XYZ file of C-alpha atoms in Angstrom:
758
model
C -7.866 -24.925 32.532
C -8.618 -21.204 32.298
C -9.936 -19.092 29.461
C -8.629 -15.526 29.552
C -8.536 -12.454 27.362
C -5.589 -10.176 26.597
C -7.614 -7.010 25.975
C -11.025 -5.800 24.799
C -12.233 -2.991 22.497
C -12.498 0.222 24.494
C -14.766 2.320 22.257
C -18.127 0.909 23.381
C -20.588 -1.110 21.306
C -22.090 2.053 19.797
C -18.875 4.162 19.919
C -19.913 5.776 23.184
C -16.312 6.720 23.991
C -15.857 8.501 20.658
C -18.860 10.742 21.205
C -17.992 11.405 24.843
C -14.426 12.389 23.917
C -15.467 14.723 21.143
C -18.121 16.336 23.297
C -15.532 16.934 26.016
C -12.963 18.320 23.581
C -15.539 20.718 22.159
C -16.384 21.973 25.650
C -19.921 20.586 25.551
C -19.560 18.166 28.479
C -17.622 17.877 31.717
C -14.727 15.679 32.763
C -17.089 13.909 35.155
C -19.386 13.016 32.262
C -16.455 11.674 30.266
C -15.235 9.559 33.167
C -18.757 8.256 33.769
C -18.981 7.100 30.157
C -15.592 5.396 30.488
C -16.690 3.646 33.685
C -19.858 2.396 32.007
C -17.887 1.025 29.056
C -15.482 -0.823 31.356
C -18.395 -2.271 33.346
C -20.157 -3.455 30.184
C -16.942 -4.906 28.762
C -16.178 -6.905 31.902
C -19.739 -8.194 32.172
C -19.828 -9.180 28.504
C -16.594 -11.139 28.849
C -17.682 -12.865 32.046
C -21.028 -13.820 30.480
C -19.169 -15.202 27.456
C -17.149 -17.532 29.660
C -13.933 -15.623 30.262
C -12.338 -16.707 33.565
C -9.814 -13.847 33.782
C -10.853 -10.514 32.264
C -8.217 -7.858 31.543
C -8.075 -4.590 33.455
C -5.784 -1.760 32.424
C -6.549 -2.303 28.738
C -8.921 0.689 28.706
C -7.561 4.046 27.518
C -9.109 7.417 26.818
C -6.772 7.786 23.845
C -4.028 5.131 23.650
C -2.635 2.369 25.874
C 0.985 3.321 25.087
C 0.195 6.856 26.228
C -1.325 5.253 29.335
C 2.055 3.658 30.005
C 3.788 7.007 29.543
C 1.469 8.530 32.133
C 1.855 5.513 34.422
C 5.612 6.107 34.393
C 5.249 9.876 34.619
C 7.317 10.420 31.474
C 5.488 13.528 30.327
C 7.281 15.576 27.634
C 8.649 18.815 29.074
C 6.381 21.086 27.035
C 3.298 19.618 28.733
C 4.453 19.458 32.345
C 2.900 22.799 33.262
C -0.589 21.384 32.704
C -1.887 20.421 36.125
C -5.084 18.548 35.258
C -4.302 14.920 34.379
C -6.916 14.596 31.632
C -5.968 17.915 30.017
C -2.305 16.883 30.057
C -3.124 13.522 28.491
C -5.065 15.089 25.637
C -2.429 17.790 25.105
C 0.188 15.073 24.551
C -2.161 13.324 22.129
C -3.593 16.337 20.298
C -1.257 19.249 21.009
C -2.009 22.416 22.931
C -2.306 26.032 21.919
C -2.011 29.149 24.049
C -2.299 32.821 23.233
C 1.378 33.105 22.417
C 2.657 29.693 21.410
C 1.738 26.276 20.125
C 2.984 22.902 21.348
C 2.862 20.038 18.895
C 1.365 16.725 19.895
C 3.621 13.728 20.343
C 4.432 11.766 17.227
C 2.002 9.026 16.279
C 2.745 5.846 14.343
C 1.388 2.353 13.731
C 1.262 -0.292 16.461
C 3.397 -2.983 14.826
C 1.609 -4.143 11.649
C -1.900 -3.051 12.638
C -4.023 -0.062 11.674
C -3.996 1.116 15.282
C -1.893 4.230 15.994
C 0.012 4.771 19.232
C 1.590 7.899 20.710
C 5.363 7.546 20.528
C 7.004 8.068 23.950
C 9.492 10.968 23.959
C 12.523 10.143 26.112
C 15.814 11.941 26.665
C 18.980 11.689 28.729
C 17.326 13.711 31.495
C 14.306 11.406 31.687
C 12.933 11.418 35.212
C 10.484 8.669 36.099
C 7.591 9.539 38.414
C 5.344 6.507 38.802
C 1.632 7.156 39.254
C -0.465 3.987 39.549
C -3.579 5.717 40.851
C -5.656 5.315 37.670
C -4.682 1.658 37.163
C -5.267 0.692 40.795
C -8.596 2.501 40.740
C -9.705 0.447 37.718
C -8.563 -2.797 39.375
C -10.644 -1.952 42.444
C -13.513 -0.949 40.177
C -13.486 -4.412 38.574
C -13.219 -6.153 41.927
C -16.213 -4.215 43.209
C -18.177 -5.752 40.342
C -17.030 -9.265 41.308
C -14.904 -9.595 38.167
C -11.945 -11.967 38.349
C -9.286 -9.710 36.866
C -5.845 -9.890 35.343
C -4.158 -6.467 35.144
C -2.376 -5.709 31.850
C 0.607 -3.411 31.295
C 3.075 -2.889 28.451
C 6.483 -4.323 29.293
C 9.531 -2.084 29.756
C 11.486 -3.471 26.802
C 8.611 -3.040 24.358
C 7.996 0.458 25.726
C 11.639 1.409 25.232
C 11.838 -0.201 21.811
C 8.854 1.831 20.567
C 10.043 5.116 22.064
C 11.850 8.036 20.489
C 15.283 8.595 22.047
C 17.842 10.735 20.256
C 20.633 10.639 22.833
C 22.116 7.238 22.056
C 21.149 3.716 23.032
C 17.579 3.405 24.335
C 18.686 0.628 26.658
C 20.680 3.207 28.620
C 17.327 4.200 30.125
C 16.494 0.706 31.359
C 18.152 1.290 34.729
C 15.655 4.088 35.342
C 12.672 2.006 34.246
C 13.410 -1.127 36.286
C 12.700 0.387 39.729
C 9.639 2.120 38.274
C 8.229 -1.187 37.064
C 9.126 -2.788 40.393
C 6.973 -0.161 42.090
C 4.120 -0.712 39.610
C 4.234 -4.473 40.148
C 4.307 -4.025 43.929
C 1.327 -1.646 43.842
C -0.673 -4.082 41.715
C 0.248 -6.983 43.994
C -1.208 -5.093 46.966
C -4.651 -5.224 45.330
C -4.685 -9.004 45.759
C -4.587 -9.886 42.058
C -3.030 -13.301 41.475
C -1.800 -12.610 37.934
C -0.238 -9.684 36.056
C -0.018 -9.753 32.262
C 3.068 -7.964 30.927
C 2.957 -7.479 27.152
C 6.230 -7.820 25.252
C 5.178 -8.086 21.584
C 8.682 -7.136 20.393
C 9.519 -10.826 20.818
C 7.839 -11.219 17.405
C 10.653 -9.117 15.891
C 14.211 -10.075 15.005
C 15.860 -8.634 18.107
C 19.553 -7.930 18.537
C 21.497 -9.672 21.300
C 21.623 -6.556 23.477
C 17.840 -6.518 23.683
C 17.661 -10.196 24.559
C 20.283 -9.695 27.257
C 18.244 -6.782 28.606
C 15.222 -9.039 29.065
C 17.200 -11.256 31.421
C 18.446 -8.288 33.470
C 15.046 -6.667 33.587
C 12.853 -9.629 34.480
C 15.219 -10.950 37.113
C 14.537 -7.668 38.905
C 10.786 -8.341 38.714
C 10.934 -11.757 40.375
C 8.509 -11.796 43.316
C 6.294 -14.136 45.307
C 3.594 -11.470 45.637
C 2.101 -11.827 42.141
C 2.525 -14.175 39.184
C 3.666 -12.697 35.856
C 2.238 -13.896 32.549
C 4.594 -12.785 29.762
C 2.403 -12.067 26.729
C 3.857 -12.265 23.227
C 1.848 -11.800 20.057
C 1.901 -10.732 16.389
C 4.242 -13.517 15.301
C 6.549 -16.475 15.675
C 8.745 -16.285 18.799
C 10.702 -19.496 18.237
C 13.932 -17.653 17.389
C 13.950 -16.177 20.914
C 12.825 -19.185 22.899
C 16.233 -19.729 24.534
C 15.946 -16.245 26.033
C 12.286 -16.545 26.957
C 12.454 -19.880 28.754
C 15.124 -18.558 31.136
C 13.050 -15.599 32.324
C 11.749 -15.818 35.921
C 8.062 -15.544 35.025
C 5.142 -17.824 35.832
C 3.648 -18.201 32.389
C 3.884 -17.418 28.684
C 1.271 -16.471 26.102
C 2.009 -17.701 22.557
C 0.256 -16.403 19.432
C -0.382 -19.561 17.361
C -2.369 -17.769 14.637
C -0.440 -14.897 13.039
C 2.516 -16.820 11.613
C 2.813 -20.545 10.942
C 5.455 -22.149 13.186
C 5.917 -25.244 15.307
C 4.521 -23.854 18.532
C 3.926 -27.370 19.856
C 7.665 -27.985 20.055
C 8.117 -24.703 21.930
C 5.646 -25.828 24.584
C 7.777 -28.888 25.327
C 10.851 -26.711 25.902
C 9.296 -24.432 28.527
C 9.687 -24.834 32.302
C 7.432 -27.507 33.758
C 5.833 -25.185 36.319
C 4.794 -22.494 33.828
C 1.257 -21.742 32.745
C 1.139 -21.966 28.951
C -1.437 -19.716 27.291
C -2.189 -20.511 23.668
C -3.622 -17.743 21.498
C -5.767 -19.951 19.271
C -8.505 -17.517 18.172
C -7.555 -14.820 15.642
C -7.802 -11.500 17.489
C -7.439 -9.418 14.330
C -9.955 -10.816 11.862
C -13.665 -11.553 11.897
C -13.910 -15.083 10.518
C -15.507 -17.791 12.613
C -12.908 -20.234 13.932
C -12.810 -23.849 12.851
C -12.889 -25.063 16.445
C -12.635 -28.712 15.410
C -9.305 -28.044 13.709
C -8.054 -26.079 16.733
C -9.254 -28.852 19.042
C -7.198 -31.382 17.113
C -4.073 -29.251 17.591
C -4.644 -28.292 21.218
C -6.058 -31.482 22.716
C -2.706 -33.364 22.692
C -1.128 -30.397 24.496
C -3.887 -30.431 27.098
C -3.185 -34.096 27.796
C 0.371 -33.033 28.722
C -0.294 -29.747 30.518
C -3.769 -30.289 32.001
C -4.606 -27.290 34.241
C -1.386 -25.542 33.166
C -2.997 -24.879 29.791
C -4.850 -21.592 29.265
C -6.711 -20.545 26.139
C -6.976 -17.015 24.764
C -7.144 -14.956 21.574
C -3.939 -14.476 19.587
C -3.677 -10.863 20.795
C -5.862 -8.195 22.368
C -9.325 -8.014 20.828
C -8.766 -4.258 20.474
C -8.510 -4.883 16.723
C -11.878 -6.638 16.462
C -15.443 -5.252 16.335
C -17.444 -5.884 19.490
C -20.614 -7.858 18.836
C -21.920 -9.625 15.738
C -25.418 -9.666 17.264
C -25.740 -5.965 16.428
C -25.510 -6.720 12.695
C -29.108 -7.067 11.527
C -28.586 -6.272 7.833
C -25.975 -8.871 6.868
C -27.439 -11.781 4.974
C -27.815 -15.043 6.878
C -25.052 -16.902 5.038
C -22.404 -14.211 5.465
C -23.398 -13.691 9.094
C -22.842 -17.402 9.751
C -19.200 -17.052 8.686
C -18.319 -14.325 11.213
C -17.271 -13.859 14.842
C -16.587 -10.511 16.566
C -14.977 -9.910 19.977
C -17.910 -11.199 22.020
C -18.223 -14.271 19.825
C -14.468 -14.913 20.019
C -14.773 -15.056 23.803
C -17.617 -17.526 23.381
C -15.483 -19.591 20.989
C -12.823 -19.914 23.668
C -15.427 -21.149 26.140
C -16.811 -23.674 23.636
C -13.319 -24.954 22.940
C -12.533 -25.241 26.631
C -15.695 -27.276 27.256
C -14.931 -29.589 24.332
C -11.384 -30.228 25.518
C -12.331 -30.854 29.128
C -15.303 -33.068 28.233
C -13.543 -34.684 25.266
C -16.820 -34.216 23.381
C -16.637 -32.418 20.028
C -20.321 -32.530 19.091
C -21.009 -28.874 19.928
C -17.914 -27.463 18.244
C -18.568 -29.616 15.160
C -21.970 -27.995 14.720
C -20.511 -24.556 15.442
C -17.723 -24.959 12.878
C -19.884 -26.224 10.003
C -20.239 -22.751 8.340
C -16.438 -22.438 8.220
C -16.351 -25.362 5.796
C -19.350 -24.295 3.733
C -17.745 -20.864 3.207
C -14.856 -22.467 1.346
C -17.196 -23.955 -1.270
C -19.774 -21.172 -1.510
C -20.250 -19.967 -5.121
C -20.378 -16.351 -3.953
C -16.649 -16.261 -3.148
C -15.476 -17.024 -6.738
C -15.654 -14.949 -9.943
C -14.340 -16.685 -13.058
C -13.825 -13.434 -15.006
C -11.726 -11.921 -12.222
C -9.529 -15.003 -11.977
C -9.045 -15.160 -15.745
C -8.011 -11.521 -15.760
C -5.464 -12.153 -12.999
C -4.037 -15.108 -14.886
C -3.608 -13.037 -18.066
C -1.468 -10.271 -16.495
C 1.861 -9.573 -18.241
C 5.086 -7.858 -17.029
C 4.196 -4.751 -19.065
C 1.031 -4.335 -16.978
C 3.189 -3.349 -14.002
C 5.324 -0.551 -15.478
C 4.752 2.905 -16.956
C 6.112 3.428 -20.441
C 8.039 6.667 -19.675
C 10.619 7.510 -17.017
C 9.798 10.096 -14.358
C 12.132 12.703 -15.868
C 10.280 12.459 -19.173
C 6.898 12.434 -17.471
C 7.744 15.519 -15.405
C 8.346 17.559 -18.545
C 5.027 16.695 -20.187
C 3.143 17.025 -16.901
C 4.494 20.524 -16.338
C 3.448 21.458 -19.847
C -0.048 20.124 -19.163
C -0.515 21.507 -15.646
C 1.646 24.659 -15.646
C 2.244 24.529 -11.889
C 4.346 27.087 -9.983
C 7.354 26.347 -7.790
C 6.300 24.844 -4.445
C 2.838 23.849 -5.733
C 0.202 23.632 -3.018
C -2.488 21.000 -2.587
C -4.316 19.048 0.097
C -4.465 15.309 0.697
C -8.093 14.932 -0.340
C -10.888 15.277 2.202
C -12.322 18.527 3.548
C -14.346 19.012 6.758
C -17.378 16.771 6.957
C -20.000 18.760 8.801
C -22.996 17.364 10.610
C -25.135 18.487 7.679
C -23.092 16.425 5.222
C -23.241 13.343 7.425
C -26.990 13.829 7.828
C -27.461 14.031 4.048
C -25.604 10.746 3.552
C -27.580 9.087 6.339
C -30.929 10.292 4.979
C -30.079 8.980 1.521
C -28.971 5.626 2.893
C -32.182 5.359 4.918
C -34.325 6.158 1.875
C -35.512 9.500 3.302
C -33.703 11.499 0.576
C -34.087 10.688 -3.112
C -31.044 10.012 -5.278
C -31.647 13.199 -7.254
C -31.886 15.321 -4.122
C -28.834 13.581 -2.663
C -26.787 14.282 -5.794
C -27.901 17.908 -5.717
C -26.809 18.338 -2.092
C -23.438 16.676 -2.672
C -22.852 18.863 -5.725
C -23.552 21.951 -3.619
C -20.905 20.867 -1.154
C -18.387 20.116 -3.924
C -19.001 23.583 -5.386
C -18.464 25.079 -1.941
C -15.186 23.203 -1.489
C -13.909 24.271 -4.923
C -14.797 27.922 -4.232
C -13.057 27.896 -0.847
C -9.893 26.379 -2.333
C -9.770 28.954 -5.118
C -10.243 31.758 -2.580
C -7.403 30.342 -0.487
C -5.189 30.097 -3.577
C -4.363 26.384 -3.722
C -2.803 25.189 -6.966
C -4.152 21.638 -7.291
C -7.675 21.270 -5.954
C -9.734 18.354 -4.684
C -13.482 17.792 -4.627
C -13.486 17.303 -0.835
C -14.989 13.785 -0.720
C -18.364 14.749 0.824
C -19.891 11.538 -0.544
C -17.481 9.320 1.414
C -17.812 7.995 4.932
C -14.278 6.581 4.972
C -11.511 6.199 2.403
C -11.721 2.390 2.477
C -15.341 1.770 3.446
C -16.512 3.957 0.542
C -14.750 1.781 -2.018
C -15.814 -1.391 -0.203
C -19.428 -0.295 -0.697
C -18.875 -0.087 -4.453
C -16.830 -3.239 -5.080
C -18.201 -6.730 -5.664
C -16.906 -9.356 -3.249
C -17.121 -6.911 -0.316
C -19.698 -6.417 2.423
C -20.298 -3.428 4.709
C -21.471 -3.736 8.298
C -23.562 -1.470 10.515
C -21.554 -1.498 13.756
C -18.265 -3.324 13.131
C -16.239 -0.319 14.310
C -12.626 -0.579 15.432
C -10.419 2.131 16.901
C -7.731 3.666 14.719
C -6.559 6.329 17.206
C -8.189 8.466 19.879
C -11.807 9.044 18.889
C -11.158 8.013 15.304
C -12.994 4.769 14.521
C -13.190 2.960 11.195
C -15.592 0.334 9.894
C -13.519 -2.002 7.711
C -15.228 -3.695 4.770
C -15.373 -7.482 4.775
C -13.667 -8.911 1.696
C -15.306 -12.313 1.438
C -14.940 -13.092 -2.300
C -13.190 -12.177 -5.532
C -13.096 -8.392 -5.958
C -14.211 -6.477 -9.047
C -15.577 -3.060 -10.060
C -18.928 -3.231 -11.804
C -19.177 0.472 -12.719
C -17.292 3.783 -12.227
C -17.119 4.898 -8.610
C -15.782 8.466 -8.471
C -15.873 9.678 -12.069
C -19.107 11.696 -12.088
C -18.199 13.600 -8.902
C -14.745 14.459 -10.276
C -16.076 15.503 -13.674
C -18.453 17.886 -11.956
C -15.717 19.314 -9.723
C -13.378 19.860 -12.679
C -16.157 21.656 -14.578
C -16.203 24.334 -11.861
C -12.574 25.472 -12.161
C -9.710 25.949 -14.570
C -7.252 24.636 -12.015
C -6.515 20.913 -12.016
C -8.740 18.842 -9.743
C -7.138 15.751 -8.305
C -8.947 12.421 -8.548
C -8.917 10.671 -5.167
C -8.604 6.890 -4.924
C -7.534 4.459 -2.233
C -4.761 2.058 -3.196
C -4.972 -1.736 -3.234
C -2.646 -2.365 -0.276
C -4.571 0.065 1.922
C -7.951 -1.389 0.956
C -6.488 -4.830 1.646
C -4.945 -3.857 4.986
C -7.843 -1.801 6.300
C -10.441 -4.441 5.504
C -11.241 -7.756 7.109
C -9.752 -9.944 4.404
C -10.685 -13.449 3.361
C -8.184 -16.021 4.625
C -8.717 -18.754 2.057
C -6.403 -17.351 -0.660
C -3.096 -15.457 -0.653
C -3.235 -11.748 0.188
C -1.130 -11.016 -2.892
C -3.913 -12.382 -5.102
C -6.530 -10.249 -3.344
C -4.311 -7.174 -3.754
C -4.079 -7.710 -7.511
C -7.837 -8.141 -7.752
C -8.316 -4.800 -5.988
C -5.592 -3.228 -8.145
C -7.423 -4.205 -11.326
C -10.591 -2.565 -10.004
C -8.659 0.638 -9.204
C -6.901 0.432 -12.585
C -10.297 0.550 -14.291
C -11.260 3.606 -12.222
C -7.984 5.351 -13.085
C -8.582 4.744 -16.781
C -12.095 6.187 -16.614
C -10.902 9.244 -14.693
C -8.238 9.900 -17.311
C -10.815 9.573 -20.107
C -12.999 12.083 -18.237
C -10.200 14.686 -18.372
C -8.789 14.305 -14.858
C -5.050 14.910 -15.266
C -3.976 14.417 -11.649
C -4.916 11.205 -9.833
C -3.932 10.331 -6.263
C -3.799 6.675 -5.205
C -3.377 6.679 -1.432
C -1.250 3.979 0.206
C -0.878 4.918 3.884
C -0.902 1.219 4.820
C 2.067 0.156 2.707
C 4.371 0.001 5.758
C 1.984 -1.578 8.231
C 1.184 -4.409 5.806
C 4.849 -5.381 5.689
C 5.751 -8.506 7.697
C 7.448 -7.659 10.993
C 10.399 -9.955 10.331
C 12.893 -8.686 7.768
C 13.395 -12.209 6.461
C 9.793 -12.166 5.175
C 9.717 -8.647 3.755
C 11.245 -9.105 0.305
C 8.365 -11.212 -0.983
C 5.807 -8.723 0.327
C 7.688 -5.762 -1.154
C 7.578 -7.355 -4.584
C 3.847 -8.019 -4.739
C 2.858 -4.802 -2.953
C 4.748 -2.532 -5.355
C 3.459 -4.487 -8.332
C -0.114 -4.038 -7.123
C 0.309 -0.249 -6.913
C 1.977 -0.038 -10.329
C -0.788 -2.184 -11.804
C -3.246 0.591 -10.879
C -1.354 3.331 -12.720
C 0.756 1.670 -15.409
C -1.574 2.319 -18.327
C -1.998 6.107 -17.997
C -0.414 8.636 -20.342
C 2.852 10.294 -19.360
C 1.033 13.603 -18.955
C -1.278 12.176 -16.274
C 0.298 12.871 -12.916
C 0.025 10.060 -10.356
C 0.198 11.010 -6.675
C 0.302 8.804 -3.619
C 0.015 9.593 0.074
C 1.414 7.891 3.172
C 1.047 8.916 6.787
C 2.214 7.862 10.241
C 4.713 5.318 8.971
C 8.439 5.003 9.527
C 10.022 4.934 6.101
C 13.528 3.752 6.959
C 12.846 0.108 6.198
C 10.650 0.635 3.168
C 12.342 3.390 1.168
C 13.183 1.015 -1.710
C 9.515 -0.001 -1.784
C 8.366 3.624 -1.875
C 10.764 4.450 -4.692
C 9.652 1.357 -6.604
C 6.046 2.608 -6.589
C 7.200 5.251 -9.094
C 4.507 7.765 -8.109
C 5.120 11.155 -9.710
C 4.359 12.893 -6.392
C 4.528 11.365 -2.928
C 3.007 13.234 0.029
C 3.950 12.126 3.541
C 3.343 12.993 7.200
C 6.320 14.868 8.653
C 5.166 17.720 10.902
C 4.844 15.836 14.210
C 8.432 14.672 13.845
C 9.482 18.233 12.930
C 10.678 16.958 9.538
C 13.043 14.497 11.235
C 11.593 11.712 9.117
C 13.168 13.313 6.031
C 16.600 12.239 7.256
C 15.905 8.874 5.646
C 16.264 10.600 2.267
C 19.796 11.816 3.045
C 21.344 8.485 2.121
C 18.932 7.624 -0.666
C 17.130 10.655 -2.138
C 13.573 10.222 -3.326
C 13.940 10.537 -7.121
C 10.493 12.000 -7.859
C 8.496 14.894 -6.368
C 7.876 14.914 -2.614
C 5.324 16.737 -0.455
C 6.366 16.719 3.222
C 3.341 17.568 5.363
C 3.708 20.989 6.982
C 1.014 20.796 9.636
C -0.652 18.145 11.761
C -4.315 17.785 10.864
C -5.023 15.542 13.860
C -4.489 18.485 16.185
C -6.864 21.453 16.520
C -3.828 23.765 16.438
C -3.719 26.255 13.578
C -0.088 26.450 12.416
C 1.510 29.856 12.215
C 3.282 30.880 9.008
C 6.635 30.966 10.754
C 6.144 27.352 11.890
C 5.301 26.221 8.365
C 8.221 28.136 6.862
C 10.751 26.690 9.289
C 9.499 23.203 8.392
C 9.835 23.963 4.698
C 13.327 25.355 5.258
C 14.249 22.019 6.799
C 12.714 20.206 3.832
C 14.764 22.289 1.403
C 17.922 21.002 3.061
C 17.006 17.502 1.874
C 14.788 17.896 -1.203
C 15.596 19.880 -4.390
C 13.327 22.924 -4.563
C 11.961 21.879 -7.970
C 10.677 18.666 -6.413
C 8.915 20.040 -3.304
C 5.148 20.166 -2.903
C 3.448 21.928 -0.002
C 0.552 20.168 1.719
C -0.915 19.178 5.116
C 0.004 15.868 6.741
C -3.276 14.157 5.889
C -6.900 14.720 4.911
C -8.988 17.430 6.596
C -12.146 15.409 7.190
C -12.034 15.671 10.990
C -11.319 19.401 11.189
C -13.618 22.424 11.387
C -13.987 24.833 8.474
C -12.799 27.863 10.438
C -9.461 26.304 11.421
C -9.083 24.644 8.012
C -9.350 27.877 6.063
C -6.937 29.695 8.342
C -4.407 26.829 8.338
C -4.492 26.447 4.559
C -4.230 30.205 4.062
C -1.093 30.240 6.218
C 0.237 27.291 4.243
C -0.367 28.970 0.875
C 1.147 32.255 2.076
C 4.250 30.403 3.248
C 4.577 28.671 -0.120
C 4.248 31.980 -1.952
C 7.004 33.538 0.169
C 9.319 30.648 -0.647
C 8.288 30.838 -4.294
C 9.342 34.481 -4.446
C 12.604 33.713 -2.661
C 13.632 30.778 -4.854
C 12.026 31.452 -8.250
C 15.149 33.048 -9.698
C 17.312 30.156 -8.488
C 14.975 27.604 -10.033
C 14.846 29.515 -13.313
C 18.641 29.645 -13.537
C 18.835 25.878 -12.981
């Protein structure tokens, strides 16, 4: 029996890749230095996995930016606007971040969520003239690199059907391109086979979706073409129940199948009995997406009967790639002993697999019984329950989930209160966080800066942000969030029932890493979180300053959440905490409050049959936050990098007065969803991509707004960037926002008479 891994975090235990990338992008280090850092991370990752007991370590799971982009480069499917860039690394980062020359700007490829995770991938851009040019050099080099370190490897690639399914193709049926991809994948498989690897893992996570017949038929056509005696293919599925597609899967000419037994409850044992008798069966029995220690005794009881049937044909692995997990719990020296005993990060998950393997082979459960003891004590620990929170949840009434006035009535009183012009301008919340600001926060946290001095420094930065916004001419201002490390971590630090780690970083996209809070108990707010900062900001200007909060679904989704109660209950607990903050902001005179929900789509179950229940409790949680405010208080929400087609009814049901969304990377194409069902309230389509260093020209912004006007009534359009400006530099931020405001003013002059006549 083998223990293997599907993928490992690529950022490095101390985010070495992040810092190397950003240094390279800023021109402070060479490509050789970047590649050296990457090589060191791969070496450390392989050694860590081998030391933890992994028999087959993945290779090909490393990426400078994104593994889907890696596949695009592997296939040579570079968008036309980037093909003139000769250097491979420069081309890769241009696709991911955009490029800018003296005379023109090329937008980065669109970016969206990887299934229902908080990881973002670069959407492949395909067209009818797609020409495949396979280049396996980087992958083969990494395979040889692992072999030189005596690592028993299993190369990993994304399968052709998943790649096509996730791509952007506007010329008809995506499957029309399969004929071009099949020979390309045949070449890739042949090149990998020449390295002497016994196994190749091909990831096809779309099997967790409800696929149409044409896609299932395509699997048969495709994988028959891959049949070879030169290398054995392990088909890897994850993120959900695959039982509805088992008739298709079991007929594929592969040598093994990986099954995620964790994400969704289903009878995976019966599936195992239906599979070909010569297949390797890999069971994903350790949760690859959360941080809770596994009850290995319980898993043993489920897996041991299968082992008695399969013997050496049984492999054990995590449910999915450990990309979504922090790296090593041993780095956490500040978590209390009890909480620490409940957790397992990527390294520890590999060790869990080895412990389970030993117990199954030896038929001795003594070691895993001792290991699993904290899992049981967690369920009865007094620190996970709060009687007051549970009583408050139980006392909720239908009126707690609905505002008392309709949007049309609210819009009238809000306009009277705010007196905003046509095409009002605002930002999404954060402003550039300089090294000085980060140093101030760090010094305060380390006790080297007093609370009074810290407050003084943060107030200086807020005053600076307010002054810059007034100089630029924005209509609704923000305080810039200099006190916040991250939009979720900041609130996790303030809420009871949550813990914050030192090094539990996970990759969100590129060099962007987040440190999710751990929600281990009932959630409550003990005191106001943002009120004093917002009161101070509002005192500096006559323009409205927007209160900035993170919504309950996003806090839920971007945290490591307890798994002993329903997620819907946790979301309502968070919503009540945010509701209290909203009420205090309103009392403090803040008339515009934004409750961000960028995770509302990713939290939705992948299968449509399970989405209605989620939609109900998710929308109720958001409305619970804002239902008690006055009609004159304007509630905003923000969403980014999500496809809205499937969730438009959910978005409408939120009943936010203003919704701001990411649209610039798609060139406003995402607004087409509103053609059939218009958004009834105000809408702010993002007019420039803040994840790119490009400064948008006024003509670019205006042409985007002209497209927006074709879909959205002019009285309902807001003008804003795609997302927060935290990662940008001040110089580019001021120029970009100035161009944005100038564009809005031009449109305002053009359409003011039309709006007045209406």
